[in-house]
Amino acid sequence: MREARTLAGLAAEWLRRGVTAADLRRVLCSGLPSEGVRTAVGFLAHRLREKLPAAPESVPAPEPPPPPPALIVCAGPGEEHMFRPHVPWATTCGPCYREEQRAFWADAQARAEAAPEPPPWRERFAAVAAGGAVSDAEGSGC
């Protein structure tokens, strides 16, 4: 059991250095001595130590992530609070932004429902044909 752990550790070092499992198998099994091997564990350990490829050039450590954005005061309604903006132009936190959007669309829907219904197209056409001008409120339905 101890020999297996030793061989596994040596083989793992090969894999850490970028050698594929197929290449490792090829190195260990090719060119076997014609007179045979006394101990398989000793032979494999010798090959794993002696034929170990050079360590790859050290890869520079990745740059650390940028620091989080600074806290800013939310411009939304209610008690003053701070948040980290997810985009540079944000001035309100998520909940305040969603509340502003709900209010905006509720107002837009109320204005749309309160707007007078434009006259049917036939009446507008008749008014234009008669030489009358169609007002903005009447002409906006096309």
Coordinates of C-alpha atoms in Angstrom, one line a residue:
M1 CA 0.0 0.0 0.0
R2 CA 2.8 2.4 0.9
E3 CA 4.5 1.7 -2.5
A4 CA 1.3 2.5 -4.3
R5 CA 1.1 5.9 -2.5
T6 CA 4.7 6.6 -3.4
L7 CA 4.2 5.8 -7.1
A8 CA 0.9 7.8 -7.2
G9 CA 2.7 10.8 -5.8
L10 CA 5.5 10.6 -8.4
A11 CA 2.9 10.1 -11.2
A12 CA 0.9 13.1 -9.9
E13 CA 4.0 15.3 -10.2
W14 CA 4.2 14.3 -13.9
L15 CA 0.6 15.2 -14.4
R16 CA 1.1 18.5 -12.6
R17 CA 3.9 19.3 -15.1
G18 CA 1.5 19.0 -18.0
V19 CA 2.2 15.4 -19.2
T20 CA -0.9 13.5 -20.3
A21 CA -1.8 10.2 -18.9
A22 CA -1.2 8.5 -22.3
D23 CA 2.3 10.0 -22.5
L24 CA 3.1 8.9 -18.9
R25 CA 2.0 5.4 -19.8
R26 CA 4.1 5.4 -22.9
V27 CA 7.2 6.6 -20.9
L28 CA 6.8 3.9 -18.3
C29 CA 6.1 1.0 -20.6
S30 CA 8.4 1.7 -23.6
G31 CA 12.0 0.4 -23.8
L32 CA 11.7 -2.3 -21.1
P33 CA 15.0 -4.0 -20.4
S34 CA 15.4 -7.4 -22.2
E35 CA 16.7 -9.2 -19.1
G36 CA 13.5 -8.3 -17.3
V37 CA 12.8 -6.4 -14.1
R38 CA 13.4 -7.5 -10.6
T39 CA 10.7 -5.4 -8.9
A40 CA 8.0 -3.6 -10.7
V41 CA 7.7 -1.0 -8.0
G42 CA 11.4 -0.2 -7.9
F43 CA 11.5 -0.1 -11.7
L44 CA 8.5 2.3 -12.0
A45 CA 9.8 4.5 -9.1
H46 CA 13.2 4.7 -10.9
R47 CA 11.7 5.7 -14.2
L48 CA 9.3 8.2 -12.6
R49 CA 12.2 9.9 -10.8
E50 CA 14.8 9.8 -13.5
K51 CA 12.7 10.7 -16.5
L52 CA 10.7 13.4 -14.8
P53 CA 10.3 16.3 -17.2
A54 CA 11.5 19.8 -16.3
A55 CA 9.1 21.9 -14.4
P56 CA 7.2 24.3 -16.6
E57 CA 8.1 27.9 -16.5
S58 CA 6.4 29.6 -13.6
V59 CA 3.1 31.1 -14.7
P60 CA 2.6 34.6 -13.2
A61 CA -0.2 34.7 -10.7
P62 CA -3.4 36.2 -12.1
E63 CA -4.0 39.8 -11.2
P64 CA -6.3 40.3 -8.3
P65 CA -9.8 41.3 -9.1
P66 CA -10.5 45.0 -9.1
P67 CA -11.8 46.4 -5.8
P68 CA -15.6 46.7 -5.5
P69 CA -17.1 50.1 -6.4
A70 CA -17.3 52.7 -3.7
L71 CA -20.5 53.1 -1.7
I72 CA -22.8 56.0 -2.8
V73 CA -25.9 57.5 -1.4
C74 CA -29.1 56.3 -3.0
A75 CA -31.0 59.1 -4.7
G76 CA -34.3 57.2 -4.3
P77 CA -37.1 58.1 -1.9
G78 CA -37.3 57.2 1.7
E79 CA -34.7 57.0 4.4
E80 CA -31.1 57.8 3.3
H81 CA -29.1 54.7 2.6
M82 CA -26.0 53.7 0.6
F83 CA -25.4 51.0 -2.0
R84 CA -22.7 49.8 -4.4
P85 CA -23.7 50.7 -8.0
H86 CA -23.5 47.8 -10.5
V87 CA -23.0 50.3 -13.3
P88 CA -21.2 53.7 -13.1
W89 CA -24.3 55.7 -14.0
A90 CA -26.6 54.2 -11.4
T91 CA -27.9 56.6 -8.8
T92 CA -30.5 54.5 -7.1
C93 CA -30.3 51.1 -5.4
G94 CA -32.1 48.1 -6.9
P95 CA -35.3 48.3 -4.7
C96 CA -35.6 52.1 -5.3
Y97 CA -35.0 51.7 -9.0
R98 CA -37.7 49.0 -9.3
E99 CA -40.1 51.2 -7.3
E100 CA -39.4 54.2 -9.7
Q101 CA -40.1 51.9 -12.7
R102 CA -43.3 50.7 -11.2
A103 CA -44.5 54.3 -10.6
F104 CA -43.4 55.4 -14.1
W105 CA -45.3 52.6 -15.9
A106 CA -48.3 53.0 -13.7
D107 CA -48.4 56.7 -14.6
A108 CA -47.9 55.9 -18.3
Q109 CA -50.7 53.4 -18.2
A110 CA -53.0 55.8 -16.4
R111 CA -52.2 58.5 -19.0
A112 CA -52.9 56.1 -21.8
E113 CA -56.2 55.1 -20.3
A114 CA -57.2 58.7 -19.7
A115 CA -56.4 59.8 -23.2
P116 CA -59.4 60.3 -25.5
E117 CA -60.0 57.6 -28.0
P118 CA -59.0 58.9 -31.5
P119 CA -61.8 59.0 -34.0
P120 CA -62.0 56.0 -36.3
W121 CA -60.0 56.2 -39.5
R122 CA -63.0 56.7 -41.7
E123 CA -64.0 59.9 -39.9
R124 CA -60.4 61.2 -40.1
F125 CA -60.3 60.4 -43.8
A126 CA -63.6 62.2 -44.4
A127 CA -62.3 65.2 -42.5
V128 CA -59.1 65.4 -44.6
A129 CA -61.1 64.8 -47.8
A130 CA -63.5 67.7 -46.8
G131 CA -60.5 69.9 -46.5
G132 CA -60.5 70.2 -42.8
A133 CA -57.4 69.7 -40.7
V134 CA -57.1 66.8 -38.4
S135 CA -56.1 67.9 -34.9
D136 CA -53.1 66.3 -33.2
A137 CA -55.4 64.4 -30.8
E138 CA -57.4 63.1 -33.7
G139 CA -54.4 62.3 -35.9
S140 CA -52.3 60.4 -33.5
G141 CA -54.1 57.1 -33.8
C142 CA -52.7 56.0 -37.1

